[in-house]
C-alpha positions as a Markdown table, in Angstrom:
| # | Residue | x | y | z |
|---|---|---|---|---|
| 1 | Gly | -4.8 | 42.4 | 29.2 |
| 2 | Thr | -7.2 | 45.2 | 28.0 |
| 3 | Tyr | -9.9 | 43.7 | 25.7 |
| 4 | Lys | -9.7 | 45.0 | 22.1 |
| 5 | Gly | -12.5 | 43.1 | 20.3 |
| 6 | Asn | -13.2 | 40.0 | 18.3 |
| 7 | Leu | -11.5 | 38.9 | 15.1 |
| 8 | Pro | -13.6 | 38.1 | 12.0 |
| 9 | Tyr | -14.2 | 34.4 | 12.1 |
| 10 | Phe | -17.1 | 32.0 | 11.5 |
| 11 | Asn | -20.5 | 33.1 | 12.7 |
| 12 | Gly | -22.4 | 31.4 | 15.4 |
| 13 | Thr | -21.5 | 29.9 | 18.8 |
| 14 | Thr | -20.4 | 26.2 | 18.7 |
| 15 | Leu | -20.2 | 24.7 | 22.1 |
| 16 | Phe | -17.4 | 22.3 | 23.1 |
| 17 | Ala | -15.4 | 22.7 | 19.8 |
| 18 | Arg | -11.7 | 22.3 | 20.4 |
| 19 | His | -9.4 | 24.7 | 18.7 |
| 20 | Cys | -5.8 | 25.4 | 17.9 |
| 21 | Leu | -4.3 | 28.7 | 16.7 |
| 22 | Gln | -0.9 | 29.3 | 15.2 |
| 23 | His | 0.8 | 32.1 | 13.2 |
| 24 | Asp | 3.5 | 31.2 | 10.7 |
| 25 | Tyr | 6.6 | 33.3 | 9.7 |
| 26 | Ala | 4.6 | 35.6 | 7.4 |
| 27 | Gly | 1.7 | 36.3 | 9.8 |
| 28 | Arg | -0.8 | 33.8 | 8.3 |
| 29 | Arg | -3.2 | 32.6 | 10.9 |
| 30 | His | -3.7 | 28.8 | 10.8 |
| 31 | Ile | -6.7 | 27.6 | 12.9 |
| 32 | Cys | -8.1 | 24.1 | 13.6 |
| 33 | Asn | -11.7 | 23.6 | 14.4 |
| 34 | Ser | -12.0 | 20.1 | 15.8 |
| 35 | Asn | -14.2 | 17.6 | 13.9 |
| 36 | Asp | -16.1 | 16.3 | 16.9 |
| 37 | Tyr | -18.3 | 19.3 | 17.3 |
| 38 | Gly | -19.0 | 22.4 | 15.2 |
| 39 | Val | -20.3 | 23.5 | 11.8 |
| 40 | Phe | -16.9 | 24.3 | 10.1 |
| 41 | Pro | -14.5 | 21.4 | 11.0 |
| 42 | Gly | -11.0 | 21.3 | 9.7 |
| 43 | Ile | -7.9 | 23.5 | 9.3 |
| 44 | Tyr | -8.3 | 27.1 | 7.9 |
| 45 | Thr | -5.8 | 29.8 | 7.0 |
| 46 | Phe | -6.6 | 33.5 | 7.3 |
| 47 | Leu | -4.8 | 36.8 | 6.7 |
| 48 | Met | -4.5 | 39.2 | 9.6 |
| 49 | Asn | -7.5 | 41.1 | 8.3 |
| 50 | Gly | -9.7 | 38.0 | 8.6 |
| 51 | Thr | -9.7 | 37.1 | 4.9 |
| 52 | Gln | -9.8 | 33.3 | 4.5 |
| 53 | Leu | -7.0 | 32.1 | 2.2 |
| 54 | Ala | -7.2 | 28.4 | 2.3 |
| 55 | Arg | -8.8 | 25.3 | 3.8 |
| 56 | Gly | -6.7 | 22.3 | 4.7 |
| 57 | Pro | -7.7 | 18.8 | 5.9 |
| 58 | Thr | -11.3 | 18.6 | 7.2 |
| 59 | Val | -10.1 | 16.4 | 10.1 |
| 60 | Cys | -8.1 | 17.8 | 13.0 |
| 61 | Phe | -8.4 | 17.7 | 16.7 |
| 62 | Arg | -7.1 | 20.4 | 19.0 |
| 63 | Ala | -3.4 | 20.1 | 18.0 |
| 64 | Phe | -1.7 | 20.8 | 14.7 |
| 65 | Gln | 1.3 | 22.7 | 13.3 |
| 66 | Val | 1.9 | 24.1 | 9.8 |
| 67 | Tyr | 5.7 | 24.7 | 9.5 |
| 68 | Ile | 7.2 | 26.1 | 6.3 |
| 69 | Thr | 10.9 | 26.3 | 5.6 |
| 70 | Lys | 12.6 | 27.5 | 2.4 |
| 71 | Asp | 12.6 | 23.9 | 1.2 |
| 72 | Gln | 9.7 | 22.1 | 2.7 |
| 73 | Ala | 6.2 | 22.5 | 4.1 |
| 74 | Ile | 5.3 | 20.2 | 7.0 |
| 75 | Leu | 1.9 | 19.7 | 8.4 |
| 76 | Thr | 1.7 | 17.8 | 11.7 |
| 77 | Asn | -2.0 | 17.1 | 12.5 |
| 78 | Met | -3.6 | 15.3 | 15.5 |
| 79 | Gly | -6.2 | 13.8 | 13.2 |
| 80 | Ser | -8.1 | 11.5 | 15.6 |
| 81 | Thr | -7.9 | 10.9 | 19.3 |
| 82 | Gly | -8.8 | 7.7 | 20.9 |
| 83 | Ser | -8.0 | 5.3 | 18.1 |
| 84 | Tyr | -5.2 | 3.2 | 16.7 |
| 85 | Phe | -4.7 | 2.5 | 13.0 |
| 86 | Gln | -5.5 | -0.8 | 11.4 |
| 87 | Pro | -3.9 | -1.0 | 7.9 |
| 88 | Pro | -5.7 | -2.8 | 5.0 |
| 89 | Ile | -2.7 | -5.0 | 4.5 |
| 90 | Asp | -0.7 | -6.3 | 7.5 |
| 91 | Thr | 2.7 | -5.6 | 5.8 |
| 92 | His | 1.8 | -1.9 | 5.4 |
| 93 | Leu | 3.1 | -1.6 | 9.0 |
| 94 | Ile | 6.6 | -0.7 | 8.1 |
| 95 | Asp | 8.1 | 0.1 | 11.6 |
| 96 | Thr | 7.4 | 0.2 | 15.3 |
| 97 | Leu | 9.5 | 2.6 | 17.3 |
| 98 | Ile | 9.6 | 2.4 | 21.1 |
| 99 | Asn | 10.6 | 5.2 | 23.5 |
| 100 | Thr | 9.5 | 7.9 | 21.1 |
| 101 | Pro | 9.5 | 11.0 | 23.4 |
| 102 | Ser | 6.5 | 12.9 | 21.8 |
| 103 | Ile | 3.8 | 12.8 | 19.2 |
| 104 | Met | 5.8 | 15.5 | 17.3 |
| 105 | Lys | 8.8 | 13.3 | 17.1 |
| 106 | Cys | 6.6 | 10.5 | 15.7 |
| 107 | Ala | 5.2 | 12.9 | 13.2 |
| 108 | Phe | 8.6 | 14.1 | 12.0 |
| 109 | Thr | 9.8 | 10.5 | 11.7 |
| 110 | Cys | 6.9 | 9.6 | 9.4 |
| 111 | Glu | 7.3 | 12.8 | 7.3 |
| 112 | Arg | 11.0 | 12.0 | 6.7 |
| 113 | Asn | 10.3 | 8.4 | 5.7 |
| 114 | Ser | 10.0 | 8.0 | 2.0 |
| 115 | Val | 6.9 | 5.7 | 2.2 |
| 116 | Cys | 5.2 | 6.6 | 5.5 |
| 117 | Arg | 1.8 | 8.2 | 5.0 |
| 118 | Thr | 0.1 | 7.4 | 8.3 |
| 119 | Ala | 1.4 | 7.1 | 11.9 |
| 120 | Asp | -0.1 | 6.4 | 15.2 |
| 121 | Tyr | 1.3 | 7.3 | 18.7 |
| 122 | Asn | 0.5 | 5.7 | 22.0 |
| 123 | Ile | 1.0 | 8.3 | 24.7 |
| 124 | Ser | 1.2 | 5.6 | 27.5 |
| 125 | Thr | 3.8 | 3.4 | 26.0 |
| 126 | Lys | 5.4 | 6.1 | 23.8 |
| 127 | Thr | 5.2 | 3.8 | 20.9 |
| 128 | Cys | 5.2 | 5.3 | 17.4 |
| 129 | Arg | 4.0 | 3.1 | 14.5 |
| 130 | Leu | 4.7 | 4.0 | 10.8 |
| 131 | Phe | 2.4 | 2.8 | 8.0 |
| 132 | Glu | 2.8 | 2.8 | 4.3 |
| 133 | Thr | -0.8 | 3.2 | 3.5 |
| 134 | Val | -2.9 | 6.4 | 3.4 |
| 135 | Thr | -5.2 | 7.0 | 6.4 |
| 136 | Ser | -8.4 | 6.8 | 4.4 |
| 137 | Ala | -7.6 | 3.2 | 3.3 |
| 138 | Gly | -7.5 | 1.7 | 6.8 |
| 139 | Ala | -9.7 | 1.5 | 9.9 |
| 140 | Phe | -9.7 | 3.3 | 13.2 |
| 141 | Val | -9.9 | 1.0 | 16.3 |
| 142 | Ala | -11.0 | 2.7 | 19.6 |
| 143 | Asp | -8.1 | 3.2 | 22.0 |
| 144 | Pro | -8.1 | 6.2 | 24.4 |
| 145 | Thr | -4.3 | 6.2 | 24.7 |
| 146 | Thr | -3.5 | 6.5 | 20.9 |
| 147 | Asn | -3.6 | 9.2 | 18.3 |
| 148 | Ile | -3.6 | 8.7 | 14.6 |
| 149 | Leu | -1.5 | 11.1 | 12.5 |
| 150 | Pro | -2.6 | 11.4 | 8.8 |
| 151 | Phe | -0.1 | 12.7 | 6.2 |
| 152 | Asn | -2.1 | 14.0 | 3.2 |
| 153 | Tyr | 0.1 | 15.3 | 0.4 |
| 154 | Cys | -2.9 | 16.2 | -1.8 |
| 155 | Thr | -3.3 | 19.9 | -2.2 |
| 156 | Asp | -6.7 | 20.0 | -4.0 |
| 157 | Asp | -10.0 | 18.6 | -2.6 |
| 158 | Gln | -10.8 | 17.5 | -6.2 |
| 159 | Gln | -7.6 | 15.5 | -6.6 |
| 160 | Ile | -7.3 | 13.0 | -3.8 |
| 161 | Glu | -6.0 | 9.5 | -3.3 |
| 162 | Pro | -6.7 | 6.9 | -4.7 |
| 163 | Tyr | -8.0 | 8.8 | -7.8 |
| 164 | Cys | -4.7 | 10.6 | -8.0 |
| 165 | Val | -1.2 | 10.0 | -6.7 |
| 166 | Cys | -0.1 | 12.7 | -4.3 |
| 167 | Thr | 3.6 | 13.1 | -3.8 |
| 168 | Arg | 5.7 | 15.6 | -1.8 |
| 169 | Gly | 6.1 | 17.8 | -4.9 |
| 170 | Asn | 3.1 | 17.4 | -7.1 |
| 171 | Thr | -0.1 | 15.5 | -7.8 |
| 172 | Tyr | -0.4 | 13.1 | -10.8 |
| 173 | Thr | -3.0 | 10.8 | -12.3 |
| 174 | Met | -1.9 | 7.1 | -12.5 |
| 175 | Gln | -2.0 | 7.5 | -16.3 |
| 176 | Gln | 0.5 | 10.4 | -16.1 |
| 177 | Ile | 2.8 | 8.2 | -14.1 |
| 178 | Phe | 2.6 | 5.3 | -16.6 |
| 179 | Asp | 3.3 | 7.7 | -19.4 |
| 180 | Gln | 6.4 | 9.1 | -17.7 |
| 181 | Leu | 7.6 | 5.6 | -16.9 |
| 182 | Ala | 7.3 | 4.7 | -20.6 |
| 183 | Leu | 9.8 | 7.5 | -21.3 |
| 184 | Ala | 12.3 | 6.4 | -18.6 |
| 185 | Pro | 15.4 | 4.4 | -19.5 |
| 186 | Asn | 15.0 | 0.6 | -19.4 |
| 187 | Ile | 17.1 | -1.1 | -16.7 |
| 188 | Ser | 17.7 | -4.7 | -17.9 |
| 189 | Leu | 17.4 | -7.5 | -15.3 |
| 190 | Ser | 17.7 | -11.3 | -15.7 |
| 191 | Thr | 16.1 | -13.2 | -18.5 |
| 192 | Ser | 15.0 | -16.0 | -16.2 |
| 193 | Ile | 12.8 | -13.9 | -13.8 |
| 194 | Ile | 9.4 | -15.5 | -13.1 |
| 195 | Ser | 8.1 | -13.7 | -10.0 |
| 196 | Ile | 8.7 | -10.2 | -8.5 |
| 197 | Tyr | 8.0 | -8.5 | -5.2 |
| 198 | Ala | 9.0 | -4.9 | -4.5 |
| 199 | Asn | 9.3 | -3.0 | -1.2 |
| 200 | Met | 10.9 | 0.3 | -0.1 |
| 201 | Tyr | 14.4 | -1.2 | 0.0 |
| 202 | Gly | 14.5 | -3.1 | -3.3 |
| 203 | Val | 13.0 | -6.1 | -5.2 |
| 204 | Tyr | 12.9 | -9.8 | -4.6 |
| 205 | Leu | 13.3 | -11.7 | -7.9 |
| 206 | Gly | 12.3 | -15.3 | -8.3 |
| 207 | Thr | 13.8 | -17.2 | -11.3 |
| 208 | Ser | 13.8 | -20.6 | -12.8 |
| 209 | Gly | 16.3 | -21.7 | -10.1 |
| 210 | Ser | 16.8 | -19.0 | -7.4 |
| 211 | Leu | 15.6 | -16.2 | -5.2 |
| 212 | Ser | 17.6 | -13.0 | -5.1 |
| 213 | Phe | 17.2 | -9.5 | -3.6 |
| 214 | Leu | 18.3 | -6.5 | -5.6 |
| 215 | Thr | 18.5 | -3.0 | -4.0 |
| 216 | Tyr | 17.5 | 0.0 | -6.1 |
| 217 | Thr | 21.2 | 1.0 | -6.1 |
| 218 | Gly | 21.9 | -2.2 | -8.1 |
| 219 | Ile | 23.4 | -4.3 | -5.3 |
| 220 | Asn | 22.4 | -8.0 | -5.3 |
| 221 | Ser | 22.6 | -8.6 | -1.6 |
| 222 | Ser | 21.0 | -12.0 | -1.2 |
| 223 | Tyr | 20.8 | -15.2 | -3.2 |
| 224 | Ile | 19.2 | -18.6 | -2.5 |
| 225 | Pro | 19.5 | -21.4 | -5.1 |
| 226 | Phe | 16.5 | -23.7 | -5.7 |
| 227 | Ser | 16.0 | -26.8 | -7.8 |
| 228 | Thr | 12.9 | -25.5 | -9.5 |
| 229 | Gln | 11.3 | -22.2 | -10.5 |
| 230 | Val | 9.9 | -19.7 | -7.9 |
| 231 | Thr | 6.5 | -18.6 | -9.2 |
| 232 | Gly | 5.2 | -16.7 | -6.2 |
| 233 | Ile | 6.7 | -14.2 | -3.7 |
| 234 | Asn | 4.9 | -12.3 | -1.0 |
| 235 | Pro | 5.9 | -10.7 | 2.3 |
| 236 | Thr | 5.0 | -11.7 | 5.8 |
| 237 | Pro | 3.9 | -9.2 | 8.5 |
| 238 | Asp | 7.2 | -9.6 | 10.4 |
| 239 | Asn | 9.5 | -8.7 | 7.4 |
| 240 | Gly | 9.9 | -12.3 | 6.3 |
| 241 | Leu | 8.9 | -13.8 | 3.0 |
| 242 | Gly | 6.7 | -16.5 | 1.5 |
| 243 | Ile | 7.5 | -18.2 | -1.7 |
| 244 | Val | 6.0 | -20.9 | -3.9 |
| 245 | Gln | 8.0 | -23.5 | -5.9 |
| 246 | Tyr | 5.7 | -24.5 | -8.8 |
| 247 | Asn | 7.3 | -27.8 | -9.9 |
| 248 | Ala | 8.4 | -28.8 | -6.4 |
| 249 | Asn | 4.8 | -28.7 | -5.1 |
| 250 | Thr | 6.0 | -26.7 | -2.0 |
| 251 | Ser | 5.4 | -23.4 | -0.4 |
| 252 | Thr | 7.8 | -22.0 | 2.2 |
| 253 | Ile | 7.8 | -19.2 | 4.8 |
| 254 | Tyr | 11.1 | -17.6 | 5.6 |
| 255 | Lys | 12.2 | -15.5 | 8.6 |
| 256 | Asn | 14.6 | -12.6 | 7.8 |
| 257 | Ile | 17.4 | -12.7 | 10.4 |
| 258 | Gly | 19.3 | -10.0 | 8.5 |
| 259 | Thr | 18.4 | -6.4 | 7.7 |
| 260 | Ser | 15.9 | -4.9 | 5.3 |
| 261 | Thr | 18.6 | -4.1 | 2.8 |
| 262 | Gln | 20.7 | -7.2 | 3.4 |
| 263 | Pro | 18.1 | -10.0 | 4.1 |
| 264 | Gln | 19.2 | -13.4 | 5.4 |
| 265 | Leu | 16.3 | -15.8 | 5.0 |
| 266 | Val | 15.9 | -18.9 | 7.1 |
| 267 | Ser | 13.1 | -21.4 | 6.5 |
| 268 | Ile | 10.6 | -21.7 | 9.4 |
| 269 | Leu | 7.7 | -23.4 | 7.7 |
| 270 | Ser | 7.5 | -25.6 | 4.6 |
| 271 | Ile | 4.1 | -26.8 | 3.2 |
| 272 | Ser | 4.0 | -29.8 | 0.8 |
| 273 | Ser | 0.8 | -28.7 | -0.8 |
| 274 | Leu | -1.4 | -29.9 | -3.6 |
| 275 | Val | 0.0 | -30.4 | -7.1 |
| 276 | Leu | 1.3 | -27.3 | -8.9 |
| 277 | Pro | 1.0 | -24.4 | -6.3 |
| 278 | Tyr | 1.4 | -21.1 | -8.1 |
| 279 | Ser | 1.1 | -18.1 | -5.8 |
| 280 | Cys | 0.6 | -17.2 | -2.2 |
| 281 | Val | -0.3 | -14.4 | 0.2 |
| 282 | Ile | 0.4 | -14.3 | 4.0 |
| 283 | Thr | -1.6 | -12.5 | 6.7 |
| 284 | Ser | -1.0 | -12.4 | 10.4 |
| 285 | Gln | -3.1 | -15.6 | 10.7 |
| 286 | Tyr | -3.0 | -17.7 | 7.5 |
| 287 | Met | -1.1 | -18.5 | 4.4 |
| 288 | Tyr | -3.3 | -18.7 | 1.2 |
| 289 | Ile | -2.0 | -20.8 | -1.7 |
| 290 | Thr | -3.5 | -21.0 | -5.2 |
| 291 | Tyr | -3.0 | -23.9 | -7.7 |
| 292 | Ser | -2.6 | -24.2 | -11.4 |
| 293 | Asn | -4.5 | -26.8 | -13.5 |
| 294 | Ser | -6.9 | -27.4 | -10.7 |
| 295 | Tyr | -10.6 | -27.2 | -10.0 |
| 296 | Val | -9.7 | -26.3 | -6.3 |
| 297 | Tyr | -8.3 | -22.8 | -6.7 |
| 298 | Met | -7.1 | -22.2 | -3.1 |
| 299 | Thr | -6.2 | -23.7 | 0.2 |
| 300 | Ile | -5.8 | -21.9 | 3.5 |
| 301 | His | -3.1 | -22.9 | 5.9 |
| 302 | Asp | -2.5 | -22.4 | 9.6 |
| 303 | Leu | 0.8 | -20.5 | 10.2 |
| 304 | Ser | 1.9 | -22.5 | 13.2 |
| 305 | Ser | 1.6 | -26.0 | 11.7 |
| 306 | Gly | 1.0 | -25.5 | 8.0 |
| 307 | Ser | -2.1 | -27.7 | 8.2 |
| 308 | Val | -5.0 | -27.0 | 5.8 |
| 309 | Val | -7.9 | -25.2 | 7.6 |
| 310 | Phe | -10.0 | -24.7 | 4.5 |
| 311 | Ser | -10.1 | -25.5 | 0.8 |
| 312 | Thr | -12.3 | -23.7 | -1.7 |
| 313 | Pro | -15.0 | -25.9 | -3.3 |
| 314 | Ser | -14.3 | -27.3 | -6.7 |
| 315 | Ile | -15.7 | -25.2 | -9.6 |
| 316 | Ser | -16.2 | -26.2 | -13.3 |
| 317 | Leu | -13.5 | -24.0 | -14.8 |
| 318 | Leu | -10.0 | -25.4 | -14.7 |
| 319 | Ser | -7.5 | -22.8 | -13.2 |
| 320 | Asn | -4.5 | -21.6 | -15.2 |
| 321 | Arg | -1.8 | -20.2 | -12.9 |
| 322 | Pro | -4.2 | -18.2 | -10.6 |
| 323 | Val | -2.7 | -15.4 | -8.5 |
| 324 | Val | -3.9 | -14.3 | -5.1 |
| 325 | Ser | -3.8 | -11.0 | -3.1 |
| 326 | Tyr | -5.9 | -9.4 | -0.4 |
| 327 | Trp | -7.1 | -6.0 | 0.8 |
| 328 | Asn | -8.8 | -5.5 | 4.2 |
| 329 | Asp | -11.1 | -8.4 | 4.8 |
| 330 | Thr | -11.2 | -9.8 | 1.2 |
| 331 | Ile | -9.0 | -12.3 | -0.6 |
| 332 | Ile | -8.9 | -11.9 | -4.4 |
| 333 | Ile | -8.0 | -14.7 | -6.9 |
| 334 | Leu | -7.4 | -13.7 | -10.5 |
| 335 | Ser | -7.5 | -16.4 | -13.2 |
| 336 | Gln | -8.3 | -16.2 | -16.9 |
| 337 | Tyr | -10.0 | -12.7 | -16.6 |
| 338 | Ile | -12.1 | -14.0 | -13.7 |
| 339 | Ala | -11.5 | -12.1 | -10.4 |
| 340 | Met | -13.1 | -13.9 | -7.5 |
| 341 | Glu | -13.5 | -12.5 | -4.0 |
| 342 | Tyr | -13.5 | -14.6 | -0.7 |
| 343 | Thr | -13.6 | -13.7 | 2.9 |
| 344 | Leu | -10.5 | -14.3 | 5.0 |
| 345 | Asn | -11.9 | -17.7 | 6.1 |
| 346 | Gly | -12.6 | -18.8 | 2.5 |
| 347 | Thr | -16.3 | -18.0 | 2.0 |
| 348 | Tyr | -17.0 | -17.0 | -1.6 |
| 349 | Lys | -18.3 | -13.4 | -1.9 |
| 350 | Gly | -18.7 | -12.9 | -5.7 |
| 351 | Asn | -16.7 | -11.7 | -8.6 |
| 352 | Leu | -14.9 | -8.4 | -9.1 |
| 353 | Thr | -15.7 | -6.1 | -12.1 |
| 354 | Tyr | -13.0 | -7.0 | -14.6 |
| 355 | Phe | -12.7 | -7.7 | -18.3 |
| 356 | Thr | -15.5 | -9.9 | -19.7 |
| 357 | Gly | -15.0 | -13.2 | -21.5 |
| 358 | Glu | -13.0 | -16.3 | -20.5 |
| 359 | Gln | -9.4 | -16.1 | -21.7 |
| 360 | Ile | -7.8 | -19.6 | -21.6 |
| 361 | Phe | -4.1 | -19.8 | -20.7 |
| 362 | Val | -3.7 | -16.1 | -20.0 |
| 363 | Arg | -1.1 | -15.5 | -17.2 |
| 364 | His | -1.9 | -12.9 | -14.6 |
| 365 | Cys | -0.5 | -10.8 | -11.8 |
| 366 | Ile | -2.5 | -8.7 | -9.3 |
| 367 | Gln | -1.1 | -6.2 | -6.8 |
| 368 | Tyr | -2.4 | -3.4 | -4.5 |
| 369 | Asp | -0.5 | -0.3 | -3.8 |
| 370 | Tyr | -0.5 | 1.9 | -0.7 |
| 371 | Ala | -3.8 | 3.6 | -1.6 |
| 372 | Gly | -5.7 | 0.5 | -2.7 |
| 373 | Arg | -5.3 | 0.9 | -6.4 |
| 374 | Arg | -5.4 | -2.5 | -8.0 |
| 375 | His | -2.7 | -3.1 | -10.6 |
| 376 | Thr | -3.1 | -6.1 | -12.8 |
| 377 | Cys | -1.2 | -7.7 | -15.6 |
| 378 | Asn | -2.8 | -9.7 | -18.4 |
| 379 | Gly | -0.1 | -11.7 | -20.1 |
| 380 | Gly | -2.0 | -12.1 | -23.3 |
| 381 | Gly | -5.6 | -12.5 | -24.5 |
| 382 | Thr | -7.9 | -9.7 | -25.8 |
| 383 | Tyr | -6.7 | -7.1 | -23.3 |
| 384 | Pro | -2.9 | -7.6 | -22.9 |
| 385 | Gly | -0.8 | -5.4 | -20.6 |
| 386 | Ile | -0.9 | -3.6 | -17.3 |
| 387 | Tyr | -4.2 | -1.9 | -16.1 |
| 388 | Thr | -5.0 | 0.0 | -12.9 |
| 389 | Phe | -8.4 | -0.1 | -11.3 |
| 390 | Leu | -10.1 | 1.5 | -8.3 |
| 391 | Met | -11.7 | -0.8 | -5.7 |
| 392 | Asn | -15.1 | -0.3 | -7.3 |
| 393 | Gly | -13.8 | -1.7 | -10.6 |
| 394 | Thr | -13.3 | 1.7 | -12.4 |
| 395 | Gln | -10.3 | 1.6 | -14.7 |
| 396 | Ile | -8.1 | 4.7 | -14.2 |
| 397 | Ala | -5.0 | 3.8 | -16.2 |
| 398 | Arg | -3.4 | 1.5 | -18.7 |
| 399 | Gly | 0.4 | 0.9 | -18.6 |
| 400 | Pro | 2.7 | -1.0 | -20.9 |
| 401 | Thr | 0.8 | -3.3 | -23.3 |
| 402 | Ala | 3.4 | -6.0 | -22.7 |
| 403 | Cys | 3.7 | -7.9 | -19.4 |
| 404 | Tyr | 3.9 | -11.6 | -18.5 |
| 405 | Arg | 2.7 | -13.0 | -15.1 |
| 406 | Ala | 5.0 | -10.8 | -12.9 |
| 407 | Met | 5.1 | -7.1 | -12.4 |
| 408 | Gln | 5.2 | -4.6 | -9.5 |
| 409 | Val | 4.2 | -0.9 | -9.4 |
| 410 | Tyr | 5.9 | 0.7 | -6.4 |
| 411 | Ile | 5.3 | 4.3 | -5.5 |
| 412 | Thr | 7.1 | 6.3 | -2.8 |
| 413 | Lys | 6.8 | 10.0 | -1.9 |
| 414 | Asp | 9.7 | 10.7 | -4.3 |
| 415 | Gln | 9.7 | 8.0 | -6.9 |
| 416 | Ala | 7.6 | 5.6 | -9.0 |
| 417 | Ile | 9.2 | 2.2 | -9.9 |
| 418 | Leu | 7.8 | -0.3 | -12.4 |
| 419 | Thr | 9.4 | -3.8 | -12.5 |
| 420 | Asn | 8.0 | -5.8 | -15.4 |
| 421 | Met | 8.6 | -9.3 | -16.6 |
| 422 | Leu | 8.2 | -9.7 | -20.4 |
| 423 | Ser | 7.3 | -12.9 | -22.4 |
| 424 | Ser | 10.7 | -12.9 | -23.9 |
| 425 | Gly | 14.1 | -11.3 | -23.2 |
| 426 | Pro | 15.1 | -9.7 | -19.8 |
| 427 | Ala | 12.7 | -8.2 | -17.3 |
| 428 | Ile | 13.0 | -4.5 | -17.1 |
| 429 | Met | 12.8 | -1.8 | -14.4 |
| 430 | Asn | 11.8 | 1.8 | -15.0 |
| 431 | Ile | 12.2 | 4.6 | -12.4 |
| 432 | Ile | 11.0 | 8.2 | -12.4 |
| 433 | Asn | 11.7 | 10.8 | -9.7 |
| 434 | Phe | 8.9 | 13.3 | -8.7 |
């Protein structure tokens, strides 16, 4: 207990800053200065002589661990106390685990999951929730019993999500991923595919007369026949599915009573909507349906009864197979190179930055990935192909120049998967491993 002196560290006294101190197997000293007080917030690494080697995340709060094995590096970080996480898309909540004994167990579970990039842990209920999205894309909601756990795989402050794609092994630009996907072998799918939705377990494929589920190992584990084509597929927050049958003028929500890898879909709500519904998206409150060849682009439906709660006002431009998606509090409709934004209750907000000029009869697809990158397909016109944009409209990548009204870009910590419908011939899937 004899006092020896002070270590070299940051100058100045910072009152009430919370700290954590840890030495790893080689004697590197990892320190957290909490972000609620202090001039130098974040995680820092020093040698024993006081030389600073590295700076990690700028957000930490009195508890973290850097653990390095021969095969992995694991950072468990108590990033924010007193908040629970609200993802930008309801379906980005991928699992809720009860009776999780500790925050460390919650962190390890998220780290080992191939798509989990954020977790939160309630210390009162011992509930661990796993999210697909990155922490920076969601919102923090005050709750004194919950901690948010961010998992940041970016190793450079200049290369961060969503500008780059950070995986367990490396960091890539979106253009680099598209370039690698272009060199990957083509996996041929059906020639009759019209709509696609991908998740961590596989892809749902809508055709001219069926809905099927194909795992990434090639197992077709679910099949439902229909009398007409399935033009829209989107998930529900409870692991179900919503589909649109274009020529049948119906939209249907299904509950999954099976498993994620072997879904068994049971219809729980059918909406006989306006003529020629084309696509849909489902939140925890509403189902949004868009229409082809219509001056009314979208209707909003109550999930309990299917009744219409709002219709967008008629506009002068006739729609052509408009697609719908959402991110946080904004609904996006893309039709003929016009990308329109609405609030969740249907109020028009304005247009997104996209390609200029009206393109008649161009078929589109729009999809957001885990970090909020917007992947779009133009199935013709002046700018054909797949493009990727940031939320502010900045184009960051161009993928294949051929696509046709259905595609999905799905990125895990270990793989990137592109499923792409073409205007002729079979749809194709390309997979690369990181």
